[in-house]
Short mmCIF file of C-alpha atoms and ligand atoms in Angstrom, two decimals:
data_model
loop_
_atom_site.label_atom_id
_atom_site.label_comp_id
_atom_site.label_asym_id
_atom_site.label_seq_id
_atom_site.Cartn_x
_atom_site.Cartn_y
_atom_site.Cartn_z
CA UNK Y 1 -50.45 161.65 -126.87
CA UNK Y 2 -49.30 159.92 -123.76
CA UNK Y 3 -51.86 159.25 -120.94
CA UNK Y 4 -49.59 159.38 -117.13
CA UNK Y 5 -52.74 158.73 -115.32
CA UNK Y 6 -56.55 157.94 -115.55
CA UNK Y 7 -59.81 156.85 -113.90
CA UNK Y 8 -60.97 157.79 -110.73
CA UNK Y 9 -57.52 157.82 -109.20
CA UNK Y 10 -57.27 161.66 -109.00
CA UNK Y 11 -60.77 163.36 -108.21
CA UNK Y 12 -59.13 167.05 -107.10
CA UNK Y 13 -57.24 169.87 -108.76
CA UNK Y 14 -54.38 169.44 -106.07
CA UNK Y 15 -54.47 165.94 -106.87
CA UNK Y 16 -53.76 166.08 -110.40
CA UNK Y 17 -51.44 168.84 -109.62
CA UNK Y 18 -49.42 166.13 -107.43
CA UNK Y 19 -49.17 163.54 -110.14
CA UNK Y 20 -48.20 166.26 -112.41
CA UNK Y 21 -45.33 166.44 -110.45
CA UNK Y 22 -45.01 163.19 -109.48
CA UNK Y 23 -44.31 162.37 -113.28
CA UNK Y 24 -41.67 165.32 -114.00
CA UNK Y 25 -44.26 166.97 -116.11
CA UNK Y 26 -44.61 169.81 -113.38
CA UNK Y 27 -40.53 170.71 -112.41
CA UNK Y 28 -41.11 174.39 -110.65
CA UNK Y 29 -42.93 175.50 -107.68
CA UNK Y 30 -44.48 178.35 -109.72
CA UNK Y 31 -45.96 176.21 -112.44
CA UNK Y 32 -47.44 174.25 -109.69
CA UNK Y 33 -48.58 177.14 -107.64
CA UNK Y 34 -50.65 178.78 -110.78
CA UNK Y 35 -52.63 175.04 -111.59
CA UNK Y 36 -53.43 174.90 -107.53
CA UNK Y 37 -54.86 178.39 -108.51
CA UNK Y 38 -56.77 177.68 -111.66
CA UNK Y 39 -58.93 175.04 -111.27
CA UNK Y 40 -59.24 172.99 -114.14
CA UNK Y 41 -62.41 171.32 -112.58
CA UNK Y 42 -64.06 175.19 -113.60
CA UNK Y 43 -63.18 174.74 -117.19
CA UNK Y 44 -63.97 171.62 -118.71
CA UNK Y 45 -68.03 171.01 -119.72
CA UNK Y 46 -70.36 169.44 -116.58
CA UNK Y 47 -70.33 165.89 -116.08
CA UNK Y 48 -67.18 165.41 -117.73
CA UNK Y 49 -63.93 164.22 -115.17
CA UNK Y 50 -61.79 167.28 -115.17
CA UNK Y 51 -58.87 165.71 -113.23
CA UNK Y 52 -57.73 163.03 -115.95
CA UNK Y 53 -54.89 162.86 -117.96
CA UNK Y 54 -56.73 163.62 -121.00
CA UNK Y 55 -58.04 165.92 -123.09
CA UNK Y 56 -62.04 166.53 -123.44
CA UNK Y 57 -64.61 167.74 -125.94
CA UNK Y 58 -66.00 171.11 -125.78
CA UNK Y 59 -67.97 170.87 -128.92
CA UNK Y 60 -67.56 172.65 -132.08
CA UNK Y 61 -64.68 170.18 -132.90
CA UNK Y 62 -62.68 171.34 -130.16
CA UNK Y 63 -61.19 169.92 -126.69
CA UNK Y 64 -59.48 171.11 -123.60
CA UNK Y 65 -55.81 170.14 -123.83
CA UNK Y 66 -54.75 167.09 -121.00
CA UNK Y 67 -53.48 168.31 -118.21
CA UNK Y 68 -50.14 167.21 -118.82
CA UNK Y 69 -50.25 169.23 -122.24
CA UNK Y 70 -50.90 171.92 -120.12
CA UNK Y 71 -48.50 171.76 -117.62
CA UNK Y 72 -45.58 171.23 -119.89
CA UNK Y 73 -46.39 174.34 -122.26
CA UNK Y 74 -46.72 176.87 -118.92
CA UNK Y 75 -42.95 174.76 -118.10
CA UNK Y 76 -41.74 175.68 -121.49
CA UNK Y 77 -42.98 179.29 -120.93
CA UNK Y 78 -42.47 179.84 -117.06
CA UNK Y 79 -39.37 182.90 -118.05
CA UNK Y 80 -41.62 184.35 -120.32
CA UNK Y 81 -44.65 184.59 -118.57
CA UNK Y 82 -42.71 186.84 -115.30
CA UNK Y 83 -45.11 189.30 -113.75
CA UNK Y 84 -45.43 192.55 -116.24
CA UNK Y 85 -45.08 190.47 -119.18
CA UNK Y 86 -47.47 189.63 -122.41
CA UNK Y 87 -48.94 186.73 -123.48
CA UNK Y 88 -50.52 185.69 -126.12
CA UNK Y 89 -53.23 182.74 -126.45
CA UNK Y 90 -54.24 181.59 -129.77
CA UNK Y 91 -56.59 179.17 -130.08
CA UNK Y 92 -57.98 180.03 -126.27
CA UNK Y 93 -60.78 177.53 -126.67
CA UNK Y 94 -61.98 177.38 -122.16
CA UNK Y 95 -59.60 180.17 -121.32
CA UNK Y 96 -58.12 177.96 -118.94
CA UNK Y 97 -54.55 178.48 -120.05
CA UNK Y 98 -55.16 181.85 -120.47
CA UNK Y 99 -56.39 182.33 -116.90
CA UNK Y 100 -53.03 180.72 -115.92
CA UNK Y 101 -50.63 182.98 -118.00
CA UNK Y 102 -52.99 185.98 -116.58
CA UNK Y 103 -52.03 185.06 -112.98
CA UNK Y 104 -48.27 184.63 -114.21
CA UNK Y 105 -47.96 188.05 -115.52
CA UNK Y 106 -49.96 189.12 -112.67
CA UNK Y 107 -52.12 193.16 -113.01
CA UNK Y 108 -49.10 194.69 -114.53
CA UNK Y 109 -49.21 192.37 -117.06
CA UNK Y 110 -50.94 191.13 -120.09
CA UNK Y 111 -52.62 188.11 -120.78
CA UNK Y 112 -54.57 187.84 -123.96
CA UNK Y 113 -56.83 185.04 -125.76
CA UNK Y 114 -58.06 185.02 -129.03
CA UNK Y 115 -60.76 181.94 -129.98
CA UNK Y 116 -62.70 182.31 -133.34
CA UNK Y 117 -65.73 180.42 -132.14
CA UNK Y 118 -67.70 183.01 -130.50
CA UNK Y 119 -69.56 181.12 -128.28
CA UNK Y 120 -66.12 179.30 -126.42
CA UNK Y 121 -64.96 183.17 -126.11
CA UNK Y 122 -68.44 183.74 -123.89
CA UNK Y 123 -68.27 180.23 -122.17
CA UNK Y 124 -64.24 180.90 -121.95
CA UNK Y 125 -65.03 184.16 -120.31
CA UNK Y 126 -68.00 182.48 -117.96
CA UNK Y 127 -65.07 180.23 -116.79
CA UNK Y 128 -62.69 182.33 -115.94
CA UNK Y 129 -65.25 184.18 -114.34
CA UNK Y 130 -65.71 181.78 -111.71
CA UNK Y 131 -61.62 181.13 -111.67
CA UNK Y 132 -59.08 182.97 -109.48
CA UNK Y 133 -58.37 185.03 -112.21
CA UNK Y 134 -61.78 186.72 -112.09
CA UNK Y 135 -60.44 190.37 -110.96
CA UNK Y 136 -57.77 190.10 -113.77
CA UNK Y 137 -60.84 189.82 -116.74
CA UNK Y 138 -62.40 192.58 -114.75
CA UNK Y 139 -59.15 195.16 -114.80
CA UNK Y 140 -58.67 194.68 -118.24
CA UNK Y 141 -55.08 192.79 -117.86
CA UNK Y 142 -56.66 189.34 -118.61
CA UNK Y 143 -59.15 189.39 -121.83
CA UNK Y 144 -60.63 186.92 -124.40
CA UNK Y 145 -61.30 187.97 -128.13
CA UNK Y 146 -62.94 186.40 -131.08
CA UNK Y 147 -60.74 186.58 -134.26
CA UNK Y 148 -58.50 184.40 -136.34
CA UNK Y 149 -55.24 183.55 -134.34
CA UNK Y 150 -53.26 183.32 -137.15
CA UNK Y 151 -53.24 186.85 -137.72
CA UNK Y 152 -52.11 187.10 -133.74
CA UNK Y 153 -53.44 190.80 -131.49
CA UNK Y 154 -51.32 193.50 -132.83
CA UNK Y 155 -52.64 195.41 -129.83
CA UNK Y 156 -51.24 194.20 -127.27
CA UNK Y 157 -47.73 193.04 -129.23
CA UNK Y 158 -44.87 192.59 -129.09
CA UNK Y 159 -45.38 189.64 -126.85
CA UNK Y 160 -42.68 187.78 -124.42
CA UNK Y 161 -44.81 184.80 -124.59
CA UNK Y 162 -46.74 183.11 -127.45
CA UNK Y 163 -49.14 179.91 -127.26
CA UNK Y 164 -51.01 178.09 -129.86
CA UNK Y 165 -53.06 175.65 -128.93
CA UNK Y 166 -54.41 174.08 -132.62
CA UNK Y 167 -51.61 172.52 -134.85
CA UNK Y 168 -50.63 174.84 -137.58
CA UNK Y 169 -49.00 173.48 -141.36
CA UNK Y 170 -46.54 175.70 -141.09
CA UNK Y 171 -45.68 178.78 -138.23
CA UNK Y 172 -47.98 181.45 -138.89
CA UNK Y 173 -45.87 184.80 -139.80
CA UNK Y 174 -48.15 187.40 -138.03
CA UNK Y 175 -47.02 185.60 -134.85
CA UNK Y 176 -43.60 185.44 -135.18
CA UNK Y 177 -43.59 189.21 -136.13
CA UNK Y 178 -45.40 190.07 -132.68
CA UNK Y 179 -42.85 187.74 -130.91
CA UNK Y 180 -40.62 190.13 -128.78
CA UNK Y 181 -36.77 189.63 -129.19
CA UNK Y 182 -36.04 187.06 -126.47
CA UNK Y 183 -39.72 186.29 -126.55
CA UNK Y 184 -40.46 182.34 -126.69
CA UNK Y 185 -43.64 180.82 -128.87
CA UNK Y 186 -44.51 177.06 -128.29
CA UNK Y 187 -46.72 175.56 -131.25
CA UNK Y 188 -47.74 172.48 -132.53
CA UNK Y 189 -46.46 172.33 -136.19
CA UNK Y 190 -47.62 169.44 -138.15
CA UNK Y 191 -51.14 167.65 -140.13
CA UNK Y 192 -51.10 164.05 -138.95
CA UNK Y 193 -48.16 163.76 -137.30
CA UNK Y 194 -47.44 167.33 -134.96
CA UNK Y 195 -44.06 168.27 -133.31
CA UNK Y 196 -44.29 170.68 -130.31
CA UNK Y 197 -42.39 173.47 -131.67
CA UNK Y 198 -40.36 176.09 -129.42
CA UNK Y 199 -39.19 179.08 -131.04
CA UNK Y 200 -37.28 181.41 -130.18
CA UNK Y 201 -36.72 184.97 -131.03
CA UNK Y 202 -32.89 185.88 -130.89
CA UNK Y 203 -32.07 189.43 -130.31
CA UNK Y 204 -31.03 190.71 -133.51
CA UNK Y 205 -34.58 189.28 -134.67
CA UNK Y 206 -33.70 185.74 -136.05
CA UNK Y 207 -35.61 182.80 -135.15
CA UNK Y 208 -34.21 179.59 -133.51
CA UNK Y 209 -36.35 176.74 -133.44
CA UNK Y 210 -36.33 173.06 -132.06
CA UNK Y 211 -38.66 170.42 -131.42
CA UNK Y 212 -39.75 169.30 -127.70
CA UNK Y 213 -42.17 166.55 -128.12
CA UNK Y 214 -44.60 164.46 -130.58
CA UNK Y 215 -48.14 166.00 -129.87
CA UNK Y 216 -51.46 165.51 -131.00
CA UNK Y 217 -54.03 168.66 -131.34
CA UNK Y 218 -56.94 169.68 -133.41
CA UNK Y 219 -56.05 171.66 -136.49
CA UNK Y 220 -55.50 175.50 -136.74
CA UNK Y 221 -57.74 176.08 -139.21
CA UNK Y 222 -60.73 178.36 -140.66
CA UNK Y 223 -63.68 178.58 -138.89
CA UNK Y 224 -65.76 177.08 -141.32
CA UNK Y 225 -63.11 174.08 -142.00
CA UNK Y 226 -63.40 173.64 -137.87
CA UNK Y 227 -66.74 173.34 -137.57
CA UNK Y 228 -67.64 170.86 -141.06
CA UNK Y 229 -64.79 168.64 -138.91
N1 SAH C 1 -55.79 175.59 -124.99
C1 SAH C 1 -57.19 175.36 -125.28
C2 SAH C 1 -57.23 174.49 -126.51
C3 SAH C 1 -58.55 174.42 -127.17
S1 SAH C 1 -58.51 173.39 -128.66
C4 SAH C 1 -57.79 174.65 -124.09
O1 SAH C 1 -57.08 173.83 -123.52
O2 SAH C 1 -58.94 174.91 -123.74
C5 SAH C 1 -57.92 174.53 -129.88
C6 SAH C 1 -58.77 175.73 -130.04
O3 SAH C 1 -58.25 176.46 -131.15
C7 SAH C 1 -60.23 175.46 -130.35
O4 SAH C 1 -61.01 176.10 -129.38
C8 SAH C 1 -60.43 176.05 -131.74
O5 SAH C 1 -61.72 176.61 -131.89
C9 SAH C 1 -59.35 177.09 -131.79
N2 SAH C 1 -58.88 177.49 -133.13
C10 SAH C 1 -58.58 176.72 -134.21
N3 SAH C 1 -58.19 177.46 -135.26
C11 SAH C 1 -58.23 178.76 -134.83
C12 SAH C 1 -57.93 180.01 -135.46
N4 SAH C 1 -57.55 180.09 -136.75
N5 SAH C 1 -58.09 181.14 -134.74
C13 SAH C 1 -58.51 181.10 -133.45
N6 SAH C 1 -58.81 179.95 -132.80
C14 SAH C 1 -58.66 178.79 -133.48
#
């Protein structure tokens, strides 16, 4: 919802990275260190300013997140995304965060996205493609499937590390099922007004949740709700 930066004041990926920090948004060396290595400039559509503090259409109703949206979800998930672990991507829309969590978790790892627009899982994949987190898609520890994310990827559960990147009504259950104990997911809950949810799964399998920040994103939804708009 908030905009920390804008026009032509930033035109690299290290650039942005900077006033990422600069702000407070980006607080560890290793959240920094994974957005030097993804850049976002290979994600968002051509002709469009990738380094901006703001999020961007990619058609069919959809946008990449801002960078600072970004940022502060891989802050929120940094412990949970430690090389060997899983992640999960709903809502994967350019793959970019899912290229990031794939670098996180590193080849031992897991890093998977699931978009139900068909043709943002191809472009998603085309991006990441051309990313640093190329050989990943190719060994299999970084992939991008078409489905509803509200169901989750039973496949690949349980997962340390959950992200949702379309604002749900209410937490879907399928992904709090596939959230490991000590796992962390990080949602938007909400219609017109979103909270950025954290939740977190306790050991003996209860849930604690709070609320981080006021958000804005486009609705987890069907499909065919998505693309009527
Ligand atoms: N993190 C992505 C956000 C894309 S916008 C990025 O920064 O690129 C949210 C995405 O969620 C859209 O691509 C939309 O198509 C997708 N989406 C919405 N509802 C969904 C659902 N039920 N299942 C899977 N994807 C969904």
């Amino acid at each position: 919802m908030e905009q920390y930066w804008s026009g032509n004041a930033v035109n690299q990926n290290k650039g942005m990275v900077e006033n990422l920090q600069r702000y407070g948004i980006i607080q560890s060396r290793k959240v920094a260190e994974v957005m030097e290595t993804i850049d976002r400039g290979l994600f968002v559509p051509n002709g469009t300013p990738p380094y901006v503090d703001s999020p961007i259409p990619i058609g069919y109703n959809a946008t990449i997140s801002a960078p600072h949206m970004h940022a502060t979800c891989l802050q929120l998930l940094e412990e949970n995304l430690q090389p060997g672990m899983h992640a999960l991507d709903v809502g994967s829309g350019t793959g970019y965060l899912t290229a990031c969590f794939a670098m996180m978790v590193g080849p031992q790892g897991r890093a998977i996205g699931v978009e139900h627009i068909p043709e943002l899982v191809s472009s998603s994949t085309e991006n990441i493609q051309k990313s640093a987190a190329a050989s990943l898609l190719k060994d299999g520890s970084l992939s991008v499937h078409s489905g509803d994310g509200r169901q989750g990827w039973p496949e690949f559960a349980p997962y340390d590390a959950i992200h949702v990147g379309a604002a749900a009504k209410e937490i879907p259950q399928p992904l709090i099922d596939q959230l490991k104990p000590g796992g962390r997911m990080v949602i938007p809950v909400g219609v017109l007004f979103q909270d950025l949810q954290v939740v977190d799964k306790n050991s003996d399998g209860s849930v604690s949740i709070r609320t981080e920040t006021s958000v804005r994103y486009v609705p987890l939804t069907s499909k065919e709700a998505q693309l009527q708009g």
